[in-house]
Tab-separated table of C-alpha atoms and ligand atoms in Angstrom:
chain	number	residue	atom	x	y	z
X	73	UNK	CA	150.123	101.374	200.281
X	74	UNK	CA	148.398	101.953	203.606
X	75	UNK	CA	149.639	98.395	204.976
X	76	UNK	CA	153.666	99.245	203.858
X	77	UNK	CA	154.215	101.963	204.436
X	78	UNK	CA	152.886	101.803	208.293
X	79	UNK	CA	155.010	98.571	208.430
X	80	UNK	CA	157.801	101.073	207.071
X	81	UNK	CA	157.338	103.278	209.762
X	82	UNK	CA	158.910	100.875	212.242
X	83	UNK	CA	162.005	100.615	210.322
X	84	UNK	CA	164.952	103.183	211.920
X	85	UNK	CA	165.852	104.978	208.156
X	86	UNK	CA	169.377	105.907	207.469
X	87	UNK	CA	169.558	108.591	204.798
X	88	UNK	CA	171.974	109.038	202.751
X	89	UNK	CA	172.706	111.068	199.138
X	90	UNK	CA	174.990	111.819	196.656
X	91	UNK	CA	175.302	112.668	192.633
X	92	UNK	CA	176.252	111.101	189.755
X	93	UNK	CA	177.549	112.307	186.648
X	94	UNK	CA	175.820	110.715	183.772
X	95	UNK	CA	177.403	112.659	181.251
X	96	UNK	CA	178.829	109.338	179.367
X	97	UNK	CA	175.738	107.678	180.215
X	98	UNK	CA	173.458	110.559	177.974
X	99	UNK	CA	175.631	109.896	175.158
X	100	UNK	CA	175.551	106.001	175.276
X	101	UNK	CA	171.845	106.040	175.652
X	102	UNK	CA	171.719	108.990	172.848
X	103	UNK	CA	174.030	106.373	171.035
X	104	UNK	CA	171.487	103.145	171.454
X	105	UNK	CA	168.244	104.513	171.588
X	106	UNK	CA	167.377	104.148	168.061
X	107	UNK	CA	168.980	100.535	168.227
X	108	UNK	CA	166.467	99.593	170.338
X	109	UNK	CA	163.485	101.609	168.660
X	110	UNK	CA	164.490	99.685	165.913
X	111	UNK	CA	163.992	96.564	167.830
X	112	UNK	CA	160.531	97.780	169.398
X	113	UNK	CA	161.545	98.450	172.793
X	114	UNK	CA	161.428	102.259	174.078
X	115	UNK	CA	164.931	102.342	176.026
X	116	UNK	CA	165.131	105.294	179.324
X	117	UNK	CA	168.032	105.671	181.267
X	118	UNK	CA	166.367	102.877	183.890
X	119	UNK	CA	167.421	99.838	182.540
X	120	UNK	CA	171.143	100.920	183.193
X	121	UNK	CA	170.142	101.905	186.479
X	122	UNK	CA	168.608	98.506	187.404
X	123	UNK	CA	171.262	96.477	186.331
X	124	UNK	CA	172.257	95.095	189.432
X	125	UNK	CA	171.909	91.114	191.424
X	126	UNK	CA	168.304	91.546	192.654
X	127	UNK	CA	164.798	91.767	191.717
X	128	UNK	CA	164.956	95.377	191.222
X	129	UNK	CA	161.001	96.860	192.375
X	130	UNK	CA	160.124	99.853	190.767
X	131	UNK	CA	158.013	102.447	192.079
X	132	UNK	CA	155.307	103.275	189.455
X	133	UNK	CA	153.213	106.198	189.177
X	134	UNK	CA	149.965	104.424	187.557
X	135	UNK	CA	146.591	105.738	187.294
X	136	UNK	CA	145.587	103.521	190.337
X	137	UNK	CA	148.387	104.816	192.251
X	138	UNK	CA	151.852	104.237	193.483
X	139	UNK	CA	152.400	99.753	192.431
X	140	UNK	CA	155.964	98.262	193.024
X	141	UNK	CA	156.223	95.843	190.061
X	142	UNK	CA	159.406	94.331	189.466
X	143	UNK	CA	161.903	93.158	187.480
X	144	UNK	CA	163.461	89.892	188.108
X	145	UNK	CA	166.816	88.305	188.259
X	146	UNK	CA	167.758	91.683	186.963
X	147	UNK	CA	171.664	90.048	186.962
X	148	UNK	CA	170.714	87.087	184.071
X	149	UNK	CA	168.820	89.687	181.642
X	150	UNK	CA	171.166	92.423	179.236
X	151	UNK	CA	170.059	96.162	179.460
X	152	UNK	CA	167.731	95.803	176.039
X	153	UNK	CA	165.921	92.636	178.112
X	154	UNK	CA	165.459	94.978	180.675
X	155	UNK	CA	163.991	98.080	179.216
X	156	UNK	CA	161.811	95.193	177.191
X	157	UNK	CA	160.476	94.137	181.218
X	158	UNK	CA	160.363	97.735	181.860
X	159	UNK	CA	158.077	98.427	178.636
X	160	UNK	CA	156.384	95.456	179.663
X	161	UNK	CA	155.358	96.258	182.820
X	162	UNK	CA	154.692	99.433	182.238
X	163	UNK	CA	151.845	99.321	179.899
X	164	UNK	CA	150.411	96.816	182.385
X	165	UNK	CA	150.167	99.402	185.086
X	166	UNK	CA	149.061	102.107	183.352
X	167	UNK	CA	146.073	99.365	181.868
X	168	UNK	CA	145.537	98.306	185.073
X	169	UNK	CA	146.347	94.955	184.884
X	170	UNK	CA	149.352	94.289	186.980
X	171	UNK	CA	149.303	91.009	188.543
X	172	UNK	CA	150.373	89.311	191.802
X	173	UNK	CA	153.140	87.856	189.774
X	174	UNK	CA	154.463	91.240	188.755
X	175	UNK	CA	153.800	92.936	192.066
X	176	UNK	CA	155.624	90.252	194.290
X	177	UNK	CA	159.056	89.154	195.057
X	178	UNK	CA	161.101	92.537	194.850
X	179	UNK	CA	164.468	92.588	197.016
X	180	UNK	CA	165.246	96.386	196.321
X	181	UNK	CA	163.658	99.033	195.046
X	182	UNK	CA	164.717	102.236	193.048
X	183	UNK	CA	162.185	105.248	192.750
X	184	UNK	CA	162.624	107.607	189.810
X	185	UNK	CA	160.605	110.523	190.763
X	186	UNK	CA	163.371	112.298	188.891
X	187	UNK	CA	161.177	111.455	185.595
X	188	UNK	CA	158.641	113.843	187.517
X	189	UNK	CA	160.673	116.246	188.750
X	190	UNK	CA	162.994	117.083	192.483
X	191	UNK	CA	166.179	116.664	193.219
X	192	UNK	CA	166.100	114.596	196.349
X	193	UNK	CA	163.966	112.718	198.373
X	194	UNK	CA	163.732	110.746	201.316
X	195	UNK	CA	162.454	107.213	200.381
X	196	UNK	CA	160.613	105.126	202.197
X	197	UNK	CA	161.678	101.066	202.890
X	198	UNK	CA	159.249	99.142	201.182
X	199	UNK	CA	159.409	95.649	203.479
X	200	UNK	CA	160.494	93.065	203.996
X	201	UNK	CA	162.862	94.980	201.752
X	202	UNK	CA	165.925	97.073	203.537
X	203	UNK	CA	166.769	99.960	201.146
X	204	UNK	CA	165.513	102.135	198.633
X	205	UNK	CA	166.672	104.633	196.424
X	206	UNK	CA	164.930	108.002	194.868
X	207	UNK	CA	166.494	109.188	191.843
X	208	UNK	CA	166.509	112.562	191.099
X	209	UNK	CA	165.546	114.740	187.837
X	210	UNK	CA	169.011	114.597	185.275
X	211	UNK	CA	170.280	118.158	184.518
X	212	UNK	CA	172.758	119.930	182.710
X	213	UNK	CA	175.142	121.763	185.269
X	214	UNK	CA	178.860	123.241	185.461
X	215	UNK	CA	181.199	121.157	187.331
X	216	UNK	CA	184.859	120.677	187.160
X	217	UNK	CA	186.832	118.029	184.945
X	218	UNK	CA	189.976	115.746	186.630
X	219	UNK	CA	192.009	118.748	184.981
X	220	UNK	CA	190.289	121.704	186.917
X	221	UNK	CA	188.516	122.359	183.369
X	222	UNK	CA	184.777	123.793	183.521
X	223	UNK	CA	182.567	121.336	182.079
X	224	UNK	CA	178.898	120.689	181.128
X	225	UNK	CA	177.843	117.898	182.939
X	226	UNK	CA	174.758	115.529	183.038
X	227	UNK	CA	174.377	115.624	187.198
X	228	UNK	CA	171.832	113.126	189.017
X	229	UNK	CA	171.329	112.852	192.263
X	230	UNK	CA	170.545	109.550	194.423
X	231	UNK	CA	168.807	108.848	197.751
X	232	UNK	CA	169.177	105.984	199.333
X	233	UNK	CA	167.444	104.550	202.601
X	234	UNK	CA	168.531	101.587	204.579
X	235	UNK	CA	167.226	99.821	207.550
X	236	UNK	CA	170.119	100.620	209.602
X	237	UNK	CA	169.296	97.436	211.580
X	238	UNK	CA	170.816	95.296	209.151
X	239	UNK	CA	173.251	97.979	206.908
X	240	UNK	CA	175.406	100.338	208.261
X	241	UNK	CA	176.915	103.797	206.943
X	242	UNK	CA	179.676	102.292	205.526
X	243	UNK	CA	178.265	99.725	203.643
X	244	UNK	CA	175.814	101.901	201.933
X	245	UNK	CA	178.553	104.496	200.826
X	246	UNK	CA	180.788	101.783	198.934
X	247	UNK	CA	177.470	100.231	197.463
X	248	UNK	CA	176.779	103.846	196.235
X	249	UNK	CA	180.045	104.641	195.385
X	250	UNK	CA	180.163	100.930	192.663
X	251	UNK	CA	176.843	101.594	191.519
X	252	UNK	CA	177.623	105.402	190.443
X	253	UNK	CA	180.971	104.186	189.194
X	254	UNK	CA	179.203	101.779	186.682
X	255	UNK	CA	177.066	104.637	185.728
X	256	UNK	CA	180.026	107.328	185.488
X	257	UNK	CA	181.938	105.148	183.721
X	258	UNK	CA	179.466	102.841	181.675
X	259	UNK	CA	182.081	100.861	179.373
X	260	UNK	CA	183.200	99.758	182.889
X	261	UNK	CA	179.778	98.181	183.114
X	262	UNK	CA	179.696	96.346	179.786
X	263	UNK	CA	182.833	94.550	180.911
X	264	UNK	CA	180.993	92.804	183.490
X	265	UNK	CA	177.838	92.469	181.826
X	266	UNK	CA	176.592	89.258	181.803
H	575	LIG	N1	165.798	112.794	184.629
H	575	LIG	C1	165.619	113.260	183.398
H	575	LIG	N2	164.875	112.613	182.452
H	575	LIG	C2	164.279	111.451	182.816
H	575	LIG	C3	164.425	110.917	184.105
H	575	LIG	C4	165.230	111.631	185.035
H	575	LIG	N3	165.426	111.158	186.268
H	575	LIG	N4	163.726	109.771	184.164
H	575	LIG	C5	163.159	109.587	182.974
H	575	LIG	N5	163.498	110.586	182.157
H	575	LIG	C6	163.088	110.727	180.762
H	575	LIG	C7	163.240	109.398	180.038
H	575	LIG	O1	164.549	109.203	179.567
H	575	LIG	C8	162.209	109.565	178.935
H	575	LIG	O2	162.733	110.411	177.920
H	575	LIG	P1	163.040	109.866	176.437
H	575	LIG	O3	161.746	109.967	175.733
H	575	LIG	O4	164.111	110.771	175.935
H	575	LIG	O5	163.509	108.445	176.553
H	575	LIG	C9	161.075	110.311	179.612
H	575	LIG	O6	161.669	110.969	180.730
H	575	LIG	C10	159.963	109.422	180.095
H	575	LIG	O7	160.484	108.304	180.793
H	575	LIG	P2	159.527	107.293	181.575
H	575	LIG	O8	159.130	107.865	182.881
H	575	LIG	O9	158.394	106.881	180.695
H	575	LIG	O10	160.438	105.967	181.744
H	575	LIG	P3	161.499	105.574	182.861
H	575	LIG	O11	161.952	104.205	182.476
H	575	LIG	O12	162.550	106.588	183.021
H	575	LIG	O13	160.664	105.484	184.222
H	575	LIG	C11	158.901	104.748	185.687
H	575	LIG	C12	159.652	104.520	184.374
H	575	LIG	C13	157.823	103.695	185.793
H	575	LIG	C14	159.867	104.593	186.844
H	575	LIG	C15	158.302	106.191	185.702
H	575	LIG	O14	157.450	106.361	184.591
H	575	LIG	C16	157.524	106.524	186.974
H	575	LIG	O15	156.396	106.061	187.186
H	575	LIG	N6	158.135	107.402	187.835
H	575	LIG	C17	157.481	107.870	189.055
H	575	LIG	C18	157.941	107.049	190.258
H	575	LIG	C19	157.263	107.532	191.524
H	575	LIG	O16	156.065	107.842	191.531
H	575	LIG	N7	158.033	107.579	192.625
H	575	LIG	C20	157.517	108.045	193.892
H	575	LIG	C21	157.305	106.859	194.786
H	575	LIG	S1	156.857	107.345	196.404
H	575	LIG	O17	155.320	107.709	196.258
């Protein structure tokens, strides 16, 4: 962590944040959750979160400390492969016993301290990576509906750092505004779902 994270420190960070409204997302999880019990595999809200084209790190809080395992070729596996990785790798760290294998080889990273607590954060670039994002705690808030209508919504809020060496502004807000489409809207996701 020492090693990094001074690396890091030479990286010029763009910040940027926004929210999400999961609202859909709760009730698909709420929906599959006890598929995948069924099946043995303990599914969060992550494995929708990771589903990207990467190997998508993922900061772990382990009894040793913050580890970066990840989970590969993130675009080849479905969401229940995923939370299985997820699972996976996550009794490994909190045993101990994640490997060079496990810990290597991320290309983007996603940090949700949200399943501490906080609403945002300012991640650090984990290199040779060049962004990060810090997912914030899901809660229940009043927003307004495409028809002006008060409505209970499932808000989260995302963080994202880039080296701004090698992404711009721009880029990052269209990246952020697909991925929280996909979540907003997550039928839209199973459509491409490979
Ligand atoms: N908001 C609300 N609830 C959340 C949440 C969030 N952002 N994230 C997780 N939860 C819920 C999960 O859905 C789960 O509830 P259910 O029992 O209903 O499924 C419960 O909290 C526990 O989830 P989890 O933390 O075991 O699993 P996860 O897949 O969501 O996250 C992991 C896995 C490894 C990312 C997480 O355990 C962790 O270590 N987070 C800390 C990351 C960290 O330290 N970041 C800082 C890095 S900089 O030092």
């Amino acid at each position: 962590m020492v090693k990094t994270m001074t690396a890091a420190l030479k990286i010029p960070h763009f910040g940027y944040c926004d929210e999400v409204d999961l609202t859909q997302l709760v009730l698909l999880r709420s929906e599959l959750k006890g598929l995948a019990e069924a099946r043995g595999v303990r599914l969060s809200y992550m494995p929708f979160f990771v589903k990207g084209s990467h190997n998508i790190g993922l900061a772990m809080d382990t009894p040793q400390g913050l580890l970066v395992p990840s989970v590969k070729n993130v675009q080849a596996l479905s969401v229940f492969e995923i939370a299985a990785e997820l699972n996976r790798l996550q009794a490994l760290g909190s045993a101990g016993q994640l490997g060079p294998a496990d810990l290597t080889g991320g290309t983007f990273t996603l940090s949700n301290v949200g399943s501490i607590g906080g609403t945002y954060a300012k991640p650090v670039i984990l290199p040779p990576e060049v962004a990060i994002g810090a997912l914030g705690k899901i809660q229940v808030l009043p927003r307004f509906n495409s028809c002006a209508e008060l409505v209970k919504a499932h808000i989260m809020s995302v963080s994202w750092s880039a080296d701004h060496r090698v992404i711009d502004g721009a880029t990052m807000s269209r990246f952020s505004n697909l991925w929280c489409s996909y979540l907003e809207q997550p039928s839209s996701m199973v459509l491409d779902l490979k």
